[in-house]
CSV table of C-alpha atoms and ligand atoms in Angstrom, one decimal:
chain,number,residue,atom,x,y,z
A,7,UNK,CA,0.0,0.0,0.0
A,8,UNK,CA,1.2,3.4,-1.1
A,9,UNK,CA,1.7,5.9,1.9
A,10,UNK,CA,-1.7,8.0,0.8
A,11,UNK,CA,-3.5,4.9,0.7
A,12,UNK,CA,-2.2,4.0,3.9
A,13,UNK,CA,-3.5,7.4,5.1
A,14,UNK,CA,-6.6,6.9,3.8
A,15,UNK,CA,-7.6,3.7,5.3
A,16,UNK,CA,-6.9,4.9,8.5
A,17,UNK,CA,-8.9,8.1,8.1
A,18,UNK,CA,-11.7,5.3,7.1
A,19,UNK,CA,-11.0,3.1,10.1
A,20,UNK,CA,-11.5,6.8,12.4
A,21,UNK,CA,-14.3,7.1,10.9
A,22,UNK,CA,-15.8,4.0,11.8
A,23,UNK,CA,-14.6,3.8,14.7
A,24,UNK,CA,-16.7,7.1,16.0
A,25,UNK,CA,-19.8,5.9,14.3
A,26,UNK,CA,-19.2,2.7,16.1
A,27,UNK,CA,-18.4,3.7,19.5
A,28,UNK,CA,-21.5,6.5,19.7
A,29,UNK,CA,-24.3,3.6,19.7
A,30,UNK,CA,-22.8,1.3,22.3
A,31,UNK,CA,-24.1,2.7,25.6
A,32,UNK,CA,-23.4,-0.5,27.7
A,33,UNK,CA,-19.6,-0.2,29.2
A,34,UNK,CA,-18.5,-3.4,29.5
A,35,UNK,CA,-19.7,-3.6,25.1
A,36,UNK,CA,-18.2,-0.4,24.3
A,37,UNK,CA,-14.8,-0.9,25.9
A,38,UNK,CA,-14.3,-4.0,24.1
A,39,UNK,CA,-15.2,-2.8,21.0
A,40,UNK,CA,-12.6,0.0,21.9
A,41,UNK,CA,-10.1,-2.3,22.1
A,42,UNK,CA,-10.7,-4.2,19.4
A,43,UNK,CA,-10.8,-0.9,17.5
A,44,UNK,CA,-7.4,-0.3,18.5
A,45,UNK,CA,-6.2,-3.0,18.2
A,46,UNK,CA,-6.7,-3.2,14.2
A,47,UNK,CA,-5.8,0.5,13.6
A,48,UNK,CA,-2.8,0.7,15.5
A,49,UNK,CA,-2.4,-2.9,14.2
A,50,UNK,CA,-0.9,-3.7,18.0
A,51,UNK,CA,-0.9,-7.4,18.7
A,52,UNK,CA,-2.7,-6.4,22.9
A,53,UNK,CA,-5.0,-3.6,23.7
A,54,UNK,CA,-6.6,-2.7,26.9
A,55,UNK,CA,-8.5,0.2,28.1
A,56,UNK,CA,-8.0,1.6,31.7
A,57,UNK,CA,-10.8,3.1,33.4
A,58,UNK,CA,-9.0,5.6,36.3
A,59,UNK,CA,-11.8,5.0,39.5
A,60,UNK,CA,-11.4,7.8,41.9
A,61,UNK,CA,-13.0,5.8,44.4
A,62,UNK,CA,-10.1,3.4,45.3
A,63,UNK,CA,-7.4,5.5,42.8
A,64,UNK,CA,-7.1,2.6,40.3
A,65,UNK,CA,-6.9,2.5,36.9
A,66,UNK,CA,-9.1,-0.9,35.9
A,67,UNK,CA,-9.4,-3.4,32.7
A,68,UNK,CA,-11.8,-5.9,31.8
A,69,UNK,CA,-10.7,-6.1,28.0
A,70,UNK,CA,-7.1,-6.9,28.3
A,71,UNK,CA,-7.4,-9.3,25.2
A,72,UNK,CA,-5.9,-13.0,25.0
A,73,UNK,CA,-7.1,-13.1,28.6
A,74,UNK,CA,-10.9,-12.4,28.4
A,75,UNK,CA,-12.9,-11.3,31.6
A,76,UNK,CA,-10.3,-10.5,34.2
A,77,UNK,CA,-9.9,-7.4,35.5
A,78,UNK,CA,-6.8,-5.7,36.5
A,79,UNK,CA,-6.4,-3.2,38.5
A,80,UNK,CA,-3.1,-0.7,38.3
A,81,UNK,CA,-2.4,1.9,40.7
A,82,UNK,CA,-2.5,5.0,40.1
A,83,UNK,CA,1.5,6.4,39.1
A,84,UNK,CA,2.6,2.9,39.3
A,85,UNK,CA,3.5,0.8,36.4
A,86,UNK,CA,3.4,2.4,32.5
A,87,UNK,CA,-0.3,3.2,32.8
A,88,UNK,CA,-0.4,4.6,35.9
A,89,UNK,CA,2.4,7.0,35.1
A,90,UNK,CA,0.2,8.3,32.0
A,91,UNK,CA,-2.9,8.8,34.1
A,92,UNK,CA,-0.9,10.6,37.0
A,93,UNK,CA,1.5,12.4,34.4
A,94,UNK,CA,-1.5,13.1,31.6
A,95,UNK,CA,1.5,12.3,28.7
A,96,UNK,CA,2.0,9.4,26.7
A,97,UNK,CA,4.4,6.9,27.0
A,98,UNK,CA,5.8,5.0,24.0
A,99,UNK,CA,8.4,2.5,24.5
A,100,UNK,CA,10.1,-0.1,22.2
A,101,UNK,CA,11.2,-2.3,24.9
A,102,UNK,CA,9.0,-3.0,28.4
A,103,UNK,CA,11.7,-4.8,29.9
A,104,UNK,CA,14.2,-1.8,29.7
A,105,UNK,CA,12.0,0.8,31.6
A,106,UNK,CA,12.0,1.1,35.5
A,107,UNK,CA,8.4,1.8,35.1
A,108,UNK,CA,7.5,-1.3,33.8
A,109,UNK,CA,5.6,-3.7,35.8
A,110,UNK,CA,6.3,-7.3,34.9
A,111,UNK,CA,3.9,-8.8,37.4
A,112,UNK,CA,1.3,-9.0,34.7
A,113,UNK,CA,3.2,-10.7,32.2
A,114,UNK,CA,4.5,-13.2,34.7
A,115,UNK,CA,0.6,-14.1,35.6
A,116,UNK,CA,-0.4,-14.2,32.1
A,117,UNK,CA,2.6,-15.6,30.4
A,118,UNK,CA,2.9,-12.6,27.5
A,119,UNK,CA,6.0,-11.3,26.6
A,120,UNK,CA,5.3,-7.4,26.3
A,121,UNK,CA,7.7,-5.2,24.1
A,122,UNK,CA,6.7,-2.3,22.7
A,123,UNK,CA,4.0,-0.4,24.7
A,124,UNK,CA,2.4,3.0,23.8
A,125,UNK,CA,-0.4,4.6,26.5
A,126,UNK,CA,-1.9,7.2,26.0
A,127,UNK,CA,-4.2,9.6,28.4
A,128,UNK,CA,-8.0,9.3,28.1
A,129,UNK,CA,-9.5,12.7,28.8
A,130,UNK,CA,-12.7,14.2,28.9
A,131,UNK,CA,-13.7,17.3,27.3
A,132,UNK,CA,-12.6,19.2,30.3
A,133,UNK,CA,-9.5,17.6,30.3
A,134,UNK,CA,-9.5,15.3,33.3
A,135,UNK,CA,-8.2,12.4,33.3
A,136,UNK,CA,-10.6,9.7,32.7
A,137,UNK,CA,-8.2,6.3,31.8
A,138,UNK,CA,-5.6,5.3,29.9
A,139,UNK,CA,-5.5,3.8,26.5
A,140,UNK,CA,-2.6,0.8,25.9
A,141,UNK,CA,-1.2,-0.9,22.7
A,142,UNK,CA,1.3,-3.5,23.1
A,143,UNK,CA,3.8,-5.4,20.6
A,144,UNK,CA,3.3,-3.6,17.4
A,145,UNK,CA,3.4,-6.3,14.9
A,146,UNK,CA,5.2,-4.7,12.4
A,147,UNK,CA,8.2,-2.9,14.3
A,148,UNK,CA,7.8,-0.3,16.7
A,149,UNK,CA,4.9,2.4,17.7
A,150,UNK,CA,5.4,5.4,15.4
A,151,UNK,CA,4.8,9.3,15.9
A,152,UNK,CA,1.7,9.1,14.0
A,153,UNK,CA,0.1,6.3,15.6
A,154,UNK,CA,0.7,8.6,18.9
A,155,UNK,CA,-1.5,10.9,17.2
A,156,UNK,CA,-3.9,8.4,15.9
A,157,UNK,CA,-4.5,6.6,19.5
A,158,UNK,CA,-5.0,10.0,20.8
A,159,UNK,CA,-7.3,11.3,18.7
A,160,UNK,CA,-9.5,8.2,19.3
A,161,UNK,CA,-8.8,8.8,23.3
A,162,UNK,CA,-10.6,11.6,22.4
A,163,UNK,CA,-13.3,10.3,20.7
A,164,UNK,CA,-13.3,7.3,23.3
A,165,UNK,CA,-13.4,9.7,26.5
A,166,UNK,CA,-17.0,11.2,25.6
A,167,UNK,CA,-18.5,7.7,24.5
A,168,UNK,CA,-17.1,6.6,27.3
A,169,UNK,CA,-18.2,9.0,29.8
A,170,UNK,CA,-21.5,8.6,28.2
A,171,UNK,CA,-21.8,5.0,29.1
A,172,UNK,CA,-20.6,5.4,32.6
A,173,UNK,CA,-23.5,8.4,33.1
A,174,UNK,CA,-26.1,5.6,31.2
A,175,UNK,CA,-24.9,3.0,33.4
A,176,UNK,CA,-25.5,5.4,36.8
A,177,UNK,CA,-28.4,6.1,35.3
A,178,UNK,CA,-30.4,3.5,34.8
A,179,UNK,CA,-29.1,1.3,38.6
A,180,UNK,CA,-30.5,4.7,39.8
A,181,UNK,CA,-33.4,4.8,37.3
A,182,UNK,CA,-34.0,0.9,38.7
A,183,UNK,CA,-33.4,1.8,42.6
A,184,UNK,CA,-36.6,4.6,42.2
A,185,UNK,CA,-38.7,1.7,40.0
A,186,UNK,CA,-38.8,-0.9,43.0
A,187,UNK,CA,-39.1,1.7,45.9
A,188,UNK,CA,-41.9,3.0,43.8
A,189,UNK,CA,-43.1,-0.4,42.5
A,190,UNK,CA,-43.0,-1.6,46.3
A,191,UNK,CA,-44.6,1.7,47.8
A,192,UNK,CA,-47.6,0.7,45.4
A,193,UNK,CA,-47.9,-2.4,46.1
A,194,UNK,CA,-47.3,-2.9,49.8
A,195,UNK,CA,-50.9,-2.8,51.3
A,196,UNK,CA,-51.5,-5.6,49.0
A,197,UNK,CA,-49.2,-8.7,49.3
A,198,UNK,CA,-46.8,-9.4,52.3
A,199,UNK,CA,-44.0,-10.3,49.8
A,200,UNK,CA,-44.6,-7.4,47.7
A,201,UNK,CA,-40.2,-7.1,47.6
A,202,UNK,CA,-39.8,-10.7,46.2
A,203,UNK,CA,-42.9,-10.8,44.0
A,204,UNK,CA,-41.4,-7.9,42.2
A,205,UNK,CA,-38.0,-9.1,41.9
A,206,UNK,CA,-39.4,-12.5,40.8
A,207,UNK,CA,-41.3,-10.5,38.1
A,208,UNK,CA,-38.4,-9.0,36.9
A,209,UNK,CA,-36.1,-11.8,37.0
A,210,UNK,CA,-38.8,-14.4,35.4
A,211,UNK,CA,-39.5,-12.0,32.3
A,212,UNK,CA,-35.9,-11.1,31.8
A,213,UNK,CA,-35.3,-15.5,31.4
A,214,UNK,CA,-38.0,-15.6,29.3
A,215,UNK,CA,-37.2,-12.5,27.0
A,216,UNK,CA,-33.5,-14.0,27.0
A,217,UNK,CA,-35.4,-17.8,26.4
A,218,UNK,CA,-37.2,-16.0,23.1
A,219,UNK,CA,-33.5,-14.6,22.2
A,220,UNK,CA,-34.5,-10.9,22.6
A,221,UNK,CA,-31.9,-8.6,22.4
A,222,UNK,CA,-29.9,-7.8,25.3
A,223,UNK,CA,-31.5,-4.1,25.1
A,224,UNK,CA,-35.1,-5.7,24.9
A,225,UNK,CA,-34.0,-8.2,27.8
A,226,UNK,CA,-33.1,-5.0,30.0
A,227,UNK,CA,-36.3,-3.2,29.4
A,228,UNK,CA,-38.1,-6.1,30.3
A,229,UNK,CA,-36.2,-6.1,33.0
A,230,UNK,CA,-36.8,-2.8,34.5
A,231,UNK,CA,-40.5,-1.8,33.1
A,232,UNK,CA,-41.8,-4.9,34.4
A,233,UNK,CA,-41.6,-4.3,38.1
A,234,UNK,CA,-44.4,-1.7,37.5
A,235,UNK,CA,-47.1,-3.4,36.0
A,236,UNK,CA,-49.4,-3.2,38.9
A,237,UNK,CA,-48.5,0.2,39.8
A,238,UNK,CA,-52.3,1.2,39.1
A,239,UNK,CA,-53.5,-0.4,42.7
A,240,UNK,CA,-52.8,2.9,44.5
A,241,UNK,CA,-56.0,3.5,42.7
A,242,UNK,CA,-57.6,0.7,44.3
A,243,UNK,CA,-59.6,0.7,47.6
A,244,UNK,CA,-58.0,-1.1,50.7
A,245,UNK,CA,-62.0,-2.5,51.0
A,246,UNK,CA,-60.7,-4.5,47.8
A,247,UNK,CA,-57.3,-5.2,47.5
A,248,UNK,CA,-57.1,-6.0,50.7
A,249,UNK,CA,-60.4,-8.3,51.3
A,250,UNK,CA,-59.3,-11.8,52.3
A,251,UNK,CA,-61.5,-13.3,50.2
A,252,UNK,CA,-63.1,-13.7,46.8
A,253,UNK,CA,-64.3,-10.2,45.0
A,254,UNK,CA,-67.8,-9.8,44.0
A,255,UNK,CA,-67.9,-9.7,40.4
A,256,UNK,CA,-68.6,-5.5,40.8
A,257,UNK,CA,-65.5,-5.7,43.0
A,258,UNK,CA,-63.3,-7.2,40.6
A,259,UNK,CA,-64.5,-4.7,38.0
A,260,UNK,CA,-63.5,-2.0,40.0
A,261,UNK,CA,-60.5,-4.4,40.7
A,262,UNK,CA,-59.7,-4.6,37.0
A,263,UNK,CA,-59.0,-0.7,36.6
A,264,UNK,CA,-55.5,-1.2,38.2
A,265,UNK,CA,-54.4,-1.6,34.4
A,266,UNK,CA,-56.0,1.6,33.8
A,267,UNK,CA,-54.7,3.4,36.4
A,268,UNK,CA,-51.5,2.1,36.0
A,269,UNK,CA,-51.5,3.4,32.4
A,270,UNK,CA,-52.4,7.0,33.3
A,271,UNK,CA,-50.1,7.3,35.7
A,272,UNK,CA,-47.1,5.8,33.0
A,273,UNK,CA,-48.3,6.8,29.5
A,274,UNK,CA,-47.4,10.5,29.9
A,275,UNK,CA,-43.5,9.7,31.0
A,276,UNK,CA,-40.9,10.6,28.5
A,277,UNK,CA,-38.2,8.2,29.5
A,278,UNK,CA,-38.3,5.4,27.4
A,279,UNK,CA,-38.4,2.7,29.7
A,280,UNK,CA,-41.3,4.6,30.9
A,281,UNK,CA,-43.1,4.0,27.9
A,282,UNK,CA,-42.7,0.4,28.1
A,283,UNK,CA,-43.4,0.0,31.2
A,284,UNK,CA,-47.1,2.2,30.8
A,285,UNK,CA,-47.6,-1.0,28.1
A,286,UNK,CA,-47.0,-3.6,30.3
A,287,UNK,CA,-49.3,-1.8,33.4
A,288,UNK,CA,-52.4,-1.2,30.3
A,289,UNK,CA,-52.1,-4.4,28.6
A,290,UNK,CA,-50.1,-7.6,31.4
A,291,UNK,CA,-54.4,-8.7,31.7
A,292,UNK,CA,-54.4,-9.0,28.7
A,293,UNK,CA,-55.0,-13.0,27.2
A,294,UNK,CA,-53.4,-13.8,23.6
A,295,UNK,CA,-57.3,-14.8,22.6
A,296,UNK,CA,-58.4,-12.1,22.9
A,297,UNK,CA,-60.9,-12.5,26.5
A,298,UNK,CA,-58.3,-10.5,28.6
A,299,UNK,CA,-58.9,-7.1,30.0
A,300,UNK,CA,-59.2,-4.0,29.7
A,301,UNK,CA,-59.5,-4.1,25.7
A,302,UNK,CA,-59.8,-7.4,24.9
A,303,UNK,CA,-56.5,-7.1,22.6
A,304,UNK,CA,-55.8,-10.6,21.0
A,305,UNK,CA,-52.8,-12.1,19.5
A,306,UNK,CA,-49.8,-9.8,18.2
A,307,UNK,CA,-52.0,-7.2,19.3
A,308,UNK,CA,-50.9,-7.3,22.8
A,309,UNK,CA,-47.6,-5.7,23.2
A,310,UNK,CA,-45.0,-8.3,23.7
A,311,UNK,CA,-43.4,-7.1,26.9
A,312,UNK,CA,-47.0,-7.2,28.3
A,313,UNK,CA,-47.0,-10.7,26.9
A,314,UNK,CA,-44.2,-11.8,28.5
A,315,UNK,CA,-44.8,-10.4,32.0
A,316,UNK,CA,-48.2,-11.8,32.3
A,317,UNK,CA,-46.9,-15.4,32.0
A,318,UNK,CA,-44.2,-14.2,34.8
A,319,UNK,CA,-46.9,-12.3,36.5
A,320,UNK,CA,-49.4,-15.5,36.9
A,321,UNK,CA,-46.6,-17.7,37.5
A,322,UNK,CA,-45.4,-15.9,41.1
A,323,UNK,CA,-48.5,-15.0,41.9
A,324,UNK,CA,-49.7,-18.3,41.5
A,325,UNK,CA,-46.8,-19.3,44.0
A,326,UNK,CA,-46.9,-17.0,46.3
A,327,UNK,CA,-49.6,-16.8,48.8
A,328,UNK,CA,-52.7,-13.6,48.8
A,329,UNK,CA,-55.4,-12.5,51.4
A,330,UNK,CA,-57.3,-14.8,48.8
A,331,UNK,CA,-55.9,-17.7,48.2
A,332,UNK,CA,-52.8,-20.0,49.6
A,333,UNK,CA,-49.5,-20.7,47.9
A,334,UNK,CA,-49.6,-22.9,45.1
A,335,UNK,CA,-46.7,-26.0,44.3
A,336,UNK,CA,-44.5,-24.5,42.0
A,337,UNK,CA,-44.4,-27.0,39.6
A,338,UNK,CA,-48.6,-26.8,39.8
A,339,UNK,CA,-48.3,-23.3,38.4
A,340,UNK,CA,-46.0,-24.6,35.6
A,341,UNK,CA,-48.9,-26.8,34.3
A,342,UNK,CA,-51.5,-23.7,34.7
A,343,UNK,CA,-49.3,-22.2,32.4
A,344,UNK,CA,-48.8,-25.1,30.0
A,345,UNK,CA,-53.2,-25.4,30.1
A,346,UNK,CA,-53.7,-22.2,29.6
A,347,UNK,CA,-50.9,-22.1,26.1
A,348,UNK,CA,-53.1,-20.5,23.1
A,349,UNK,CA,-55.7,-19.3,25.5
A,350,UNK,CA,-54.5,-16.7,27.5
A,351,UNK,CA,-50.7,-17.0,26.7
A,352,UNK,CA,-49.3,-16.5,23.7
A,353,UNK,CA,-47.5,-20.2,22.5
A,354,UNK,CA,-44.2,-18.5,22.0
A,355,UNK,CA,-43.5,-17.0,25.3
A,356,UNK,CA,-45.0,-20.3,27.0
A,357,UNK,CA,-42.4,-21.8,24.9
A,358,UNK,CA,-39.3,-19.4,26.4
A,359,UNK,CA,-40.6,-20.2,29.7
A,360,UNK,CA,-40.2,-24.2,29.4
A,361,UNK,CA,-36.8,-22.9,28.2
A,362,UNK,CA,-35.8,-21.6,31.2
A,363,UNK,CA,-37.8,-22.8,33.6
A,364,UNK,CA,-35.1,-24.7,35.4
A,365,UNK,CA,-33.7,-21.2,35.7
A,366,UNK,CA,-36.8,-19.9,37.2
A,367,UNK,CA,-36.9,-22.5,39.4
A,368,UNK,CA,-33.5,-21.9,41.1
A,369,UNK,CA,-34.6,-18.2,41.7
A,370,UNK,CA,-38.0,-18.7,43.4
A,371,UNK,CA,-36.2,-21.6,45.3
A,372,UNK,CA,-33.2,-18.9,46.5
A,373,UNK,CA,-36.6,-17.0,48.1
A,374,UNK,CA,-39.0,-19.1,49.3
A,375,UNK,CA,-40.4,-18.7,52.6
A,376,UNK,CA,-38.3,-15.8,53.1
A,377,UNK,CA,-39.4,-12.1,53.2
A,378,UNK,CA,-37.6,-8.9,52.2
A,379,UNK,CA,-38.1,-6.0,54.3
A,380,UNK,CA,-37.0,-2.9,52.3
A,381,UNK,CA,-34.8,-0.5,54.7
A,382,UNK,CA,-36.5,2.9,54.9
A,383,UNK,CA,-39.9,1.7,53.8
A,384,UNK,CA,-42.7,1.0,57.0
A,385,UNK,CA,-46.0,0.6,57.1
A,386,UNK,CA,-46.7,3.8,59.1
A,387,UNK,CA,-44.7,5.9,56.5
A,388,UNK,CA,-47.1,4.4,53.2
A,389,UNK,CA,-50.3,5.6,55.7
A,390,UNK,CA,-49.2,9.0,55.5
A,391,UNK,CA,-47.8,9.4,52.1
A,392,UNK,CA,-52.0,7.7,50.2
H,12,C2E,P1,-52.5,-10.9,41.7
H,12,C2E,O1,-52.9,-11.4,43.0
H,12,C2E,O2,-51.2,-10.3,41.6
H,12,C2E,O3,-52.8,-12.0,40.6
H,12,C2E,C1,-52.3,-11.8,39.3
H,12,C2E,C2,-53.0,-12.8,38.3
H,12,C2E,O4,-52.5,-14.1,38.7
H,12,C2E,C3,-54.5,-12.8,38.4
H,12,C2E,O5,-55.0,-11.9,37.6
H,12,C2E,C4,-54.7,-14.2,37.8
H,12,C2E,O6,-54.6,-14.2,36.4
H,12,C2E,C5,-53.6,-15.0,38.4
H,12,C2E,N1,-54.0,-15.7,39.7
H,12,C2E,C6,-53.8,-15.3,40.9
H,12,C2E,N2,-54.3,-16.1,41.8
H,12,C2E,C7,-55.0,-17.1,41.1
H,12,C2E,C8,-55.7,-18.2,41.5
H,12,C2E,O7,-55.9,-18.6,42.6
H,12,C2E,N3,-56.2,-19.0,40.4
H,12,C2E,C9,-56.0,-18.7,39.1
H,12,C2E,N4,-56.5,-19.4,38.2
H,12,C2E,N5,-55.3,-17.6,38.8
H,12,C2E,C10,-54.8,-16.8,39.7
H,12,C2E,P2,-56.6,-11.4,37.8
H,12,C2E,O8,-57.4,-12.6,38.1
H,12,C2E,O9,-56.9,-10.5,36.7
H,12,C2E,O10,-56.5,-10.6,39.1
H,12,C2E,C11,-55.9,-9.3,39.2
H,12,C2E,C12,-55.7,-8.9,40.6
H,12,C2E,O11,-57.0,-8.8,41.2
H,12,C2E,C13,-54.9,-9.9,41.5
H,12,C2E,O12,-53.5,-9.7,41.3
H,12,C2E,C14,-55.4,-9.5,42.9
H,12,C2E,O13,-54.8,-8.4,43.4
H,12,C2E,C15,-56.9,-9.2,42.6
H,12,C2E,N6,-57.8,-10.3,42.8
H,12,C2E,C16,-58.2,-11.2,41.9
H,12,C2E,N7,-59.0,-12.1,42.5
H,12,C2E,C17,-59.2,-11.7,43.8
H,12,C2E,C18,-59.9,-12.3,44.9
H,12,C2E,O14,-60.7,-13.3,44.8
H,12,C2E,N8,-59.8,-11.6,46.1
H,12,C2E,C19,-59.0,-10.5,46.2
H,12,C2E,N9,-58.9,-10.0,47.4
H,12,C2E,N10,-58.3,-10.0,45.2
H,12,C2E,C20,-58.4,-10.6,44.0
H,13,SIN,C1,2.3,-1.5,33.3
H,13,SIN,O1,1.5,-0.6,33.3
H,13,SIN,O2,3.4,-1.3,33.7
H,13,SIN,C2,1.9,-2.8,32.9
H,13,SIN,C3,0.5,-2.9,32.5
H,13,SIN,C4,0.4,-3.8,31.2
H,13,SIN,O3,1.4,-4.3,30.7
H,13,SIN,O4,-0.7,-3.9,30.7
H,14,SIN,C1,-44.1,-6.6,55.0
H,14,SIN,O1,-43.7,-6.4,56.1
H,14,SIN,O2,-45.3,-6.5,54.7
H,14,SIN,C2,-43.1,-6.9,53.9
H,14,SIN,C3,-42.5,-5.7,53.3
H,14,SIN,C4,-41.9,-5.9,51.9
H,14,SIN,O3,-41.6,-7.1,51.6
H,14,SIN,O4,-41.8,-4.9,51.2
H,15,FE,FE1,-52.2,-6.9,37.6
């Protein structure tokens, strides 16, 4: 390749690599990609991204590739990357083993024979430190001057997809935290387990979206919006949600408007996990024939994450005990399920939960008989607040 072509197809590769990295808003995803990234543009044989956390002042790695999944952790002015992130300048060096800053414990745990290294600073747009970037063993000679410049420019273009992720991340555990408390707050005059029942929810539909081989991103909405699907019975009187034992038929049409409720108080949210979450709370009644409630929506018709979470839904509650009715045998549930496949569950997801029902198993077995008491939340302090 001519030295302008060469140019070019790394101009290309740039390119890519910011389209690339701006979608990916999972951290763990968009570091490897980084790496990878790195890895065929700097044409380095080992890449690894540092993440500096202030917390314990470490620099961290998950994607140090040829040894998948463990993480190490650097100190902070110790070793080659630790001098970067405390010095904010890049080091390039053609031989590891002649440097006093080199640290040779990792090669002796991994077996590698590290040469040539060049780290670069991550920084975010107001210039803090954020990580470090590191290529080792160039494969064709040593690090040059412009693949200094080429690493940093996509440290650049790392830091803020990068810093991005890291906000999502916070974001969304936060976004999560607020979901239960809320989910729980809603839900606590009614069930004595209201803690497990929700996490059992979650948990059950996230299985089954994986079982039906959702994407991750589907799985993790799933995940999040399903906790509030009953979030409508703070409409409901305690007279019914609370009688300890079977609803007049006017009582359970009163009882049916949780789904209603639970829509009005969702459908307006802007978040989208919000919106999902207002689907599953209008539409987890629903029954895939089409004799469900409140619209009577049949078929495709229902929303699939409501789909899904009604099959979890019936399934705990089903095994879990109510003012109305004792617990149920798990594996008796399981065959309500299986009876009721094509009538009020759509065959597919019935399908996904035979998948992974062993799965589901282990978790309600981890809780059973066991109660949750969320710190912070009492009786006396839900009194006041409805
Ligand atoms: P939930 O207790 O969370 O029950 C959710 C769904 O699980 C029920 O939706 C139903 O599809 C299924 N399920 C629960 N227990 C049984 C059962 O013993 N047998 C069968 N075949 N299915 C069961 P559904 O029926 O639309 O009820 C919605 C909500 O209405 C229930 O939520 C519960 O809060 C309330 N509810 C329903 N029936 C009664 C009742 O007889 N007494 C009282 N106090 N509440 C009831
Ligand atoms: C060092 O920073 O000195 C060693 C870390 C590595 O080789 O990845
Ligand atoms: C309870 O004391 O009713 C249980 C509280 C909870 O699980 O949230
Ligand atoms: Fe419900």
């Amino acid at each position: 390749m001519t030295r302008p072509e060469e140019l070019e197809k790394r101009l290309n590769l740039l390119v890519k690599f910011g389209g690339l990295i701006s979608v990916e808003t999972n951290i763990t995803r968009l570091l490897e990609v980084i790496a990878g990234q790195v890895q065929t543009i700097l044409n380095g044989d080992r890449c690894s991204v540092f993440i500096l956390d202030r917390q314990t002042n470490e620099l961290w790695s998950k994607v140090a590739q040829g040894m998948q999944q463990t993480e190490i952790r650097v100190p902070f002015g110790k070793g080659i990357v630790g001098n970067v992130a405390s010095s904010g300048q890049f080091i390039n060096i053609k031989d590891a083993y002649q440097d006093i800053r080199f640290n040779r414990d990792l090669d002796m745990m991994t077996g590698y024979q590290t040469r040539s290294i060049l780290a670069v600073p991550l920084k975010n747009v107001a210039g803090k430190i954020i990580g470090v970037f590191e290529a080792i063993n160039k494969r064709d000679g040593f690090f040059d001057a412009e693949d200094e410049g080429i690493l940093q420019l996509m440290g650049s273009l790392a830091a803020a997809a990068i810093e991005n992720a890291q906000l999502y991340e916070s974001l969304s555990k936060s976004q999560l935290e607020t979901i239960y408390r809320l989910a729980i707050t809603a839900e606590y005059r009614d069930q004595q387990d209201t803690a497990i029942h929700l996490r059992h929810i979650s948990e059950y539909s996230a299985l089954i979206a994986h079982g039906m081989g959702l994407p991750e991103r589907e799985i993790e909405n799933v995940r999040y919006a399903s906790p509030l699907h009953d979030i409508g019975k703070v409409g409901i009187a305690d007279a019914i949600l609370l009688k300890p034992g079977k609803l007049t038929p006017e009582e359970f049409e009163e009882m049916k408007k949780h789904t209603l409720y639970g829509a009005k108080i969702l459908c307006n949210a802007e978040s989208s996990l919000l919106q999902i979450a207002c689907k599953v709370a209008a539409s987890h009644h629903e029954k895939f024939n089409g004799t469900g409630y409140p619209a009577k929506l049949k078929g495709e018709h229902i929303p699939v994450y409501a789909r899904i979470v009604s099959v979890a839904d019936v399934f705990d509650a089903l095994c879990m005990p109510r003012v109305y009715k004792p617990k149920w045998d798990p594996e008796k549930a399981r065959e309500y399920i299986l009876a009721e496949n094509d009538k009020a569950f759509d065959p597919a997801i019935v399908n996904a939960f035979e998948k992974v029902y062993d799965d589901i198993l282990k978790i309600y077995s981890a809780t059973d008989g066991r109660t949750t008491i969320i710190p912070g939340i009492t009786r006396e302090l839900h009194r006041h607040n409805f």
